[in-house]
Coordinates of C-alpha atoms in Angstrom, one line a residue:
Chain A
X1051 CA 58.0 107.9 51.8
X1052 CA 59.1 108.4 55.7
X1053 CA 55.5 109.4 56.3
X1054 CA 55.3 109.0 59.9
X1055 CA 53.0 110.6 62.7
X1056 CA 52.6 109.7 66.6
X1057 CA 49.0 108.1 65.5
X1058 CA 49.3 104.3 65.3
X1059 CA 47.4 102.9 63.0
X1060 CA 48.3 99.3 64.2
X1061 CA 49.4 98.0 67.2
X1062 CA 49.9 94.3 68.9
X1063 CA 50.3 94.4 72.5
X1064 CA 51.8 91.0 74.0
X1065 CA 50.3 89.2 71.1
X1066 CA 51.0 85.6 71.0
X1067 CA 48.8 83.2 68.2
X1068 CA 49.2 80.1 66.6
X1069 CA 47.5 76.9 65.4
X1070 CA 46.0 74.3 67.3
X1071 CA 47.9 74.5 70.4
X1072 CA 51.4 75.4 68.6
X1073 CA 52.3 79.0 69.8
X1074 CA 53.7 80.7 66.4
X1075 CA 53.9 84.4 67.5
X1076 CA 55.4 84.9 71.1
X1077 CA 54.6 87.8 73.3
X1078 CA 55.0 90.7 70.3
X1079 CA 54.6 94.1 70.6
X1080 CA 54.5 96.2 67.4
X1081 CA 53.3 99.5 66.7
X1082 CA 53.2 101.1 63.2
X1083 CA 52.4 104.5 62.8
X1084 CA 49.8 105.9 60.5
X1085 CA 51.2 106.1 57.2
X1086 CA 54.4 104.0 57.4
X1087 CA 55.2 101.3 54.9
X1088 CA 56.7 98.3 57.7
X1089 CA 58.4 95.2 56.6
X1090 CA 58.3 92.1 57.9
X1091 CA 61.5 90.3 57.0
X1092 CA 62.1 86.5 58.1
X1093 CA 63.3 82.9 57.3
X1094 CA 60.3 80.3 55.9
X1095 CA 58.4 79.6 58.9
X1096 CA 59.1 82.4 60.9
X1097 CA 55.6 83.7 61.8
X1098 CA 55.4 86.1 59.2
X1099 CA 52.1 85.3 57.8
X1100 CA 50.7 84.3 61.1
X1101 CA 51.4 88.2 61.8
X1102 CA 49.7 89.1 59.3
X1103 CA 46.5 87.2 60.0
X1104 CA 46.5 88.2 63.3
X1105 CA 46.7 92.1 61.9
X1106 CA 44.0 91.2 59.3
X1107 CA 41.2 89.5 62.0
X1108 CA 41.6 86.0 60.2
X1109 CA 43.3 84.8 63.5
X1110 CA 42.6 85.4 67.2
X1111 CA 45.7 85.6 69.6
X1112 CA 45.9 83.6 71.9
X1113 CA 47.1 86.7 74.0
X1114 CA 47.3 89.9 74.0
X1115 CA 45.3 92.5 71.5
X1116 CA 44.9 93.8 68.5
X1117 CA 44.3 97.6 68.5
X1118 CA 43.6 99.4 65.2
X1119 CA 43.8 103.2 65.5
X1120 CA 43.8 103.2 69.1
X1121 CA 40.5 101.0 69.6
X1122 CA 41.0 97.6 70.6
X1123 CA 39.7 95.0 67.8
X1124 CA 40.9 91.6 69.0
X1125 CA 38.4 89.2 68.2
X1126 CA 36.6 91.3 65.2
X1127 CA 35.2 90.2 62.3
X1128 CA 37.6 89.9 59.4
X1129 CA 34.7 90.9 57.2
X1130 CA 33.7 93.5 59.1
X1131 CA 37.4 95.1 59.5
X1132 CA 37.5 94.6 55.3
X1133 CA 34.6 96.3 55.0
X1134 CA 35.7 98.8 56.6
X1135 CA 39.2 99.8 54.5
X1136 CA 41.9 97.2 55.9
X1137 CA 42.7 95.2 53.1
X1138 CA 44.7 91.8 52.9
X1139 CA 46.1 90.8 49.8
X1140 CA 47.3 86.8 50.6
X1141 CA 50.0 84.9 49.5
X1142 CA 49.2 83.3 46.2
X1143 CA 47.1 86.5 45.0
X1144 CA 44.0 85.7 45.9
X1145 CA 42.3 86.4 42.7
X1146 CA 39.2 84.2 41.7
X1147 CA 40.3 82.3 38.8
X1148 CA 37.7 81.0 37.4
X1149 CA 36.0 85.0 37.2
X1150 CA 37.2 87.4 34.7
X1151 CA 39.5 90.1 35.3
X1152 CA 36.0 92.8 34.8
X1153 CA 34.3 90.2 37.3
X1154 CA 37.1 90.3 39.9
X1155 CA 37.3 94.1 40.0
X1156 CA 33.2 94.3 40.0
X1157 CA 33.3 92.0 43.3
X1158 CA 34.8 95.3 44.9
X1159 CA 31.9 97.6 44.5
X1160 CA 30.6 96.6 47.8
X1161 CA 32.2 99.8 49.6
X1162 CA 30.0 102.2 47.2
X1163 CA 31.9 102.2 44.3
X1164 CA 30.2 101.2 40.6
X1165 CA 31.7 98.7 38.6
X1166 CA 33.1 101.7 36.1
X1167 CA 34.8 103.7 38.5
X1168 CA 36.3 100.4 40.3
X1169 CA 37.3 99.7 36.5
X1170 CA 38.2 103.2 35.5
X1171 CA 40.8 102.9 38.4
X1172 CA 42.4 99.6 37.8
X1173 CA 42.8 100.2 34.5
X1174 CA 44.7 103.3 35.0
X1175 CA 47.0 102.2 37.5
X1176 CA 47.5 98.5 35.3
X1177 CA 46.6 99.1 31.3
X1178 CA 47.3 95.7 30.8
X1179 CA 44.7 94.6 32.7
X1180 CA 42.2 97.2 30.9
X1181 CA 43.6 95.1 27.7
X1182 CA 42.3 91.7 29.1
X1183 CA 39.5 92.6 31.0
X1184 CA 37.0 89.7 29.5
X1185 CA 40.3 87.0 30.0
X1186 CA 39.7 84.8 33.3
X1187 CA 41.9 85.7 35.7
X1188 CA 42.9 82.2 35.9
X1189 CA 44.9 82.3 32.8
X1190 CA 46.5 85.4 33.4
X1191 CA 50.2 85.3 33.7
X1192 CA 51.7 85.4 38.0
X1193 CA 52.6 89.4 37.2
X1194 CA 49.2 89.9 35.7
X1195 CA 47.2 87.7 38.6
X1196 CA 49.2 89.9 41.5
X1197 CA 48.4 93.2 39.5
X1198 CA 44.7 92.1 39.9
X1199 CA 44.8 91.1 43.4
X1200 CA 46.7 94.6 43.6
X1201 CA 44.5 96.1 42.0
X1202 CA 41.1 95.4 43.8
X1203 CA 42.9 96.2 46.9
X1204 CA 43.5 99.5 45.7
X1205 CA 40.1 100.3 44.6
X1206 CA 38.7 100.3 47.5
X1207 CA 40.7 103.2 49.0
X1208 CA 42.0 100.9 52.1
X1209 CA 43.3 102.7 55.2
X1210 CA 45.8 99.7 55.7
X1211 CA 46.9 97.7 53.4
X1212 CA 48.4 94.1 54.4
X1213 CA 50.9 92.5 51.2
X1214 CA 52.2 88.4 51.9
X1215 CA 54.8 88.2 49.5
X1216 CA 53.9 89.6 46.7
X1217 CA 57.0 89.1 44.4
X1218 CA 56.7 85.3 45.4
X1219 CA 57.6 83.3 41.7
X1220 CA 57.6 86.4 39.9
X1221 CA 60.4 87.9 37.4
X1222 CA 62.2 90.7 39.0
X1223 CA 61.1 93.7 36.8
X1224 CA 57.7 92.7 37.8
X1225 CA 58.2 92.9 41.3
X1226 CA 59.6 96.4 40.7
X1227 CA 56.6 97.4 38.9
X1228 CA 54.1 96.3 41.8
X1229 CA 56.0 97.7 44.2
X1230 CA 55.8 100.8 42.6
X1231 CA 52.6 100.9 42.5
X1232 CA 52.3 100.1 46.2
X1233 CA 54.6 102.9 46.8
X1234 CA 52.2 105.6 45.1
X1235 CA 49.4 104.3 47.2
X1236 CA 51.4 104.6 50.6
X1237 CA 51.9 108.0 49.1
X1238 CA 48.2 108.8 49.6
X1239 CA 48.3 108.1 53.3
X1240 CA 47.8 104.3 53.4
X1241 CA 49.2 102.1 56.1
X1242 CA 51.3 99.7 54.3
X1243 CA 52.4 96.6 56.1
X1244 CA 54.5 94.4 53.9
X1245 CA 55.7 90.6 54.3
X1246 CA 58.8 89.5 52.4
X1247 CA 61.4 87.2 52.5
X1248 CA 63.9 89.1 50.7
X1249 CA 64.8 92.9 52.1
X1250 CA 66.2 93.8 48.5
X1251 CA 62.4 93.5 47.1
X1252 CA 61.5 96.5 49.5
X1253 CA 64.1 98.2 50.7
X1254 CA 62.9 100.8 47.3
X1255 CA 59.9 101.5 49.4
X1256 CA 59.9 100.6 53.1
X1257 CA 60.5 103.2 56.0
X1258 CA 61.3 100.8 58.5
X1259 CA 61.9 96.8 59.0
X1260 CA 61.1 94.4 61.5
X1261 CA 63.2 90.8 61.1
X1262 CA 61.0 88.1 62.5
X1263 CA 63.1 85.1 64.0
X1264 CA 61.3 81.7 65.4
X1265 CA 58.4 84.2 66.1
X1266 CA 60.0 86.7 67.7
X1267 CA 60.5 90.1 66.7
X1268 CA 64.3 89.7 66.1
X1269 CA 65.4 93.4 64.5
X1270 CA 63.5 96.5 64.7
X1271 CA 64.6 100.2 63.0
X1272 CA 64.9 101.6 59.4
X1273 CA 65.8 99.4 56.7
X1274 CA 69.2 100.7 56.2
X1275 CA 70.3 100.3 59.7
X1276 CA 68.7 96.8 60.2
X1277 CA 70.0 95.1 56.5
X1278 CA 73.2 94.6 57.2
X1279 CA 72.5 92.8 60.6
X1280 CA 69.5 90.2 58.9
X1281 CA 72.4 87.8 57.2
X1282 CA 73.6 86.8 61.1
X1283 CA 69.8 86.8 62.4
X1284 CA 68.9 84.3 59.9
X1285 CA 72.3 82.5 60.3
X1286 CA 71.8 82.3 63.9
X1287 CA 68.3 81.2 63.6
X1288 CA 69.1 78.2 61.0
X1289 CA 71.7 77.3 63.4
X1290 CA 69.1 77.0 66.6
X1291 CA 66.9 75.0 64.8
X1292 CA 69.7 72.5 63.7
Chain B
X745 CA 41.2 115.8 52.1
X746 CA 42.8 117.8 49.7
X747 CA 46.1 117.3 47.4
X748 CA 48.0 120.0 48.8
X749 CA 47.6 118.2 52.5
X750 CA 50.7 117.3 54.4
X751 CA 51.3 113.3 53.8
X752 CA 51.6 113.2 57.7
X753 CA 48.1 114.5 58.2
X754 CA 46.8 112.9 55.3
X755 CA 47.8 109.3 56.5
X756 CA 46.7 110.0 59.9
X757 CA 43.6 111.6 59.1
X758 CA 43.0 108.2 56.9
X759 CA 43.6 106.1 59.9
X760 CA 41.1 107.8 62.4
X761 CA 39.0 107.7 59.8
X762 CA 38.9 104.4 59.4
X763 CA 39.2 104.0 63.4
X764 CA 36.3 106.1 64.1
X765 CA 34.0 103.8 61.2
X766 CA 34.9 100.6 63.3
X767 CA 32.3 98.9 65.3
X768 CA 33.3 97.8 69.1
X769 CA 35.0 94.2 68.6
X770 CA 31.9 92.4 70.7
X771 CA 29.3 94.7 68.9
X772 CA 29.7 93.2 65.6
X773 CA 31.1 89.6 66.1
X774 CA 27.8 87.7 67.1
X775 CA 25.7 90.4 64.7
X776 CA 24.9 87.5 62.3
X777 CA 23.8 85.1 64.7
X778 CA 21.6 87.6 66.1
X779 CA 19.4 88.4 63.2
X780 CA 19.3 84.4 62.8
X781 CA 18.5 83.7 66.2
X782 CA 15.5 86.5 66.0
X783 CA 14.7 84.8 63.0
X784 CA 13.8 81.8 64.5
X785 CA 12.4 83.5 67.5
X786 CA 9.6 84.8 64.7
X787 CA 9.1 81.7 63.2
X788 CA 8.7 79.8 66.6
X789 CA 6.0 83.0 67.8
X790 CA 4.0 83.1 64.5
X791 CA 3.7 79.2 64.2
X792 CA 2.5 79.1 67.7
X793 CA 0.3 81.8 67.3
X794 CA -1.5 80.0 64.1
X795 CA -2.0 77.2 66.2
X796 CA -3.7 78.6 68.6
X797 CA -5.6 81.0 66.2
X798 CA -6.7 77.5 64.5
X799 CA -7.7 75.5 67.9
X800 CA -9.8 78.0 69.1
X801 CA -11.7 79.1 65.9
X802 CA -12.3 75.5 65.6
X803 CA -14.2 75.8 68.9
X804 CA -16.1 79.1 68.7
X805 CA -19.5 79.1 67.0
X806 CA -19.5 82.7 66.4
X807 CA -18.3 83.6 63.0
X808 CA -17.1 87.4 64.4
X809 CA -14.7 85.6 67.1
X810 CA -13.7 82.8 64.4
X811 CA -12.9 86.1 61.8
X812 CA -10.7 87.5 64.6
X813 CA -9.0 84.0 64.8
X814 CA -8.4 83.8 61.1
X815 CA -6.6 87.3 61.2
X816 CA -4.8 86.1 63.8
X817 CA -4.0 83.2 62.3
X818 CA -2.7 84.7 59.0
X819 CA -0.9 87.6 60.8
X820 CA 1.0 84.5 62.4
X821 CA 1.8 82.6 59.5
X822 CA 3.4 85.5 58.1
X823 CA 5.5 85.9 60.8
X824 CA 6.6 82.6 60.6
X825 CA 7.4 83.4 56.7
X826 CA 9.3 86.4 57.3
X827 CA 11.2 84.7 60.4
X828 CA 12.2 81.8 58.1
X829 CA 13.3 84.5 55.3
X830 CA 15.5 86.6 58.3
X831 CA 16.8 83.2 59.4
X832 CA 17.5 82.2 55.7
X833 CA 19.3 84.9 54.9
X834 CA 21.6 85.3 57.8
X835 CA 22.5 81.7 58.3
X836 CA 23.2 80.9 54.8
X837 CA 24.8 84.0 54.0
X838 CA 27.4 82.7 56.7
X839 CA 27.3 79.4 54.4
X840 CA 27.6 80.7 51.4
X841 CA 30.6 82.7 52.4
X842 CA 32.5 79.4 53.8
X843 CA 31.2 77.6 50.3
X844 CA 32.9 80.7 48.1
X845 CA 35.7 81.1 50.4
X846 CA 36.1 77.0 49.5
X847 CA 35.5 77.1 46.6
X848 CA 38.3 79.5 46.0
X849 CA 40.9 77.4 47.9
X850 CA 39.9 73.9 45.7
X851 CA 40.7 76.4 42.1
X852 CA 44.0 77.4 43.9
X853 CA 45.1 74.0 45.1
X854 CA 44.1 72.4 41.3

């Protein structure tokens, strides 16, 4: 699990981002090195997805870069850095509904893989999908969509893998479950950077936790050692704003 | 790669890996709207150059210079059809991605 090297995978250098004109993400720097599973812990509105839209291409700071394995991709295509093994996995699953679960999987042949072996390894790592592979992925259950979503992210072998709340509105043995999973994939040397509200969801799997505070990086160091202080971050936070 | 690998190695070998595959950020931003620019570059050339091809077979007598302007002619028109194909297919594309990617949102939001 505390799989870490000097090679940084990621890195933000004075990165500051937001949305039309209103700065979300202020001046962070955050390195994470190859292998480590990071997570980014923080009240609603915090920056935490913003963060993780900068690290997947989808948005362009407004300073600062974006350097992915020590080459400087601010700017890049999102498609292109997909394409290429860093793989996002959005908040409300990003599955497409109204596709079957087969259908979904098939969509992520487009880094050489055939639609058996991108099967073959879904179904191994999820049977229950195997068992509803002709259902639309629409009228899976929330556990089942995320196992999807999860699933065609790790078909395609990613180098990095971005999560945005992943147990959001699901039961608690399900969030176990995925997490699981996730944690035998960082296993295999994948970059794991994961966004959640609650530190209790990944303290199981995490190496090391950044709290992120009115978009700010509030707490940095292992889990263990920054859990106890979060309670008085967020406190302090909620009492800022009011 | 192999299993026996330290995870350390592994997950950084995985990394450069991935570094090393990645195009230079102002390489591959404006690729698309390259192609479709060249695209219409093609279209724009072989139009022009059927055109002309037409004009002056229209005013030669001789049938060997008005066969020259015929190939030319046709060798512009299919320019033109294979810009408009290049042009097609790399602005749409674009398109189509915005359309799914919308598409998408609308089932989510319903």
């Amino acid at each position: 699990m505390s799989s870490t090297t000097t090679f940084c995978a990621i890195e933000l250098r004075g990165v500051s981002a937001g949305y039309d004109g209103i700065e979300v993400l202020h001046n962070i720097d955050l390195s994470v090195p190859a292998g480590q599973v990071l997570a980014v812990l923080g009240p609603n509105g915090a920056g935490k997805s913003t963060l993780l839209s900068v690290l997947a291409g989808l948005l362009k700071p407004n300073a600062g870069d974006l350097v992915l394995g020590g080459r400087t991709m601010t700017g890049a295509d999102p498609s292109v850095l997909a394409r290429k093994g860093l793989c996002l996995i959005p908040e409300g699953r990003g599955v497409f509904p109204n596709l079957t679960v087969s259908e979904n999987l098939w969509l992520c042949t487009n880094r050489g893989s055939t639609k058996v072996r991108v099967e073959e390894r879904a179904f191994r790592v999820f049977p229950r999908l195997g068992e509803r592979r002709t259902q639309l992925a629409g009228s899976l259950s929330g556990g089942e969509q995320q196992m999807l979503a999860l699933s065609r992210a790790l078909v395609t072998d990613p180098a990095i893998l971005l999560l945005d709340e992943l147990s959001m509105g699901l039961a608690p043995m399900v969030v176990a479950d995925l997490y699981r999973s996730v944690g035998e994939v960082a296993a295999t040397g994948v970059t794991v950077v994961v966004v959640e509200q609650f530190v209790r969801t990944v303290e199981g799997i995490a190496d090391r936790g950044i709290a992120l505070i009115g978009g700010r990086v509030a707490l940095d160091g292992p889990i263990a050692e920054i859990t106890p202080e979060l309670h008085s971050a967020y406190f302090a936070s909620h009492k800022e704003q009011s | 790669m192999t299993e026996s690998q330290d995870p350390t190695d592994l997950a950084a070998d995985k990394a450069k890996e991935f570094a090393d595959s990645l195009p230079s950020a102002s390489n591959q931003t404006g690729r698309q709207g390259t192609y479709a620019r060249l695209g219409v570059i093609m279209m724009v050339i072989g139009l022009g150059l059927s055109i002309v091809a037409t004009v002056l077979s229209q005013a030669s007598d001789n049938p060997l210079d008005q066969a020259t302007q015929i190939s030319l002619g046709i060798t512009g028109l299919t320019l033109a059809c294979v810009g408009g194909v290049v042009f097609l297919r790399y602005s749409l594309g674009q398109l189509l991605r915005f359309w799914l990617l919308r598409v998408v949102a609308e089932k989510h939001d319903e």
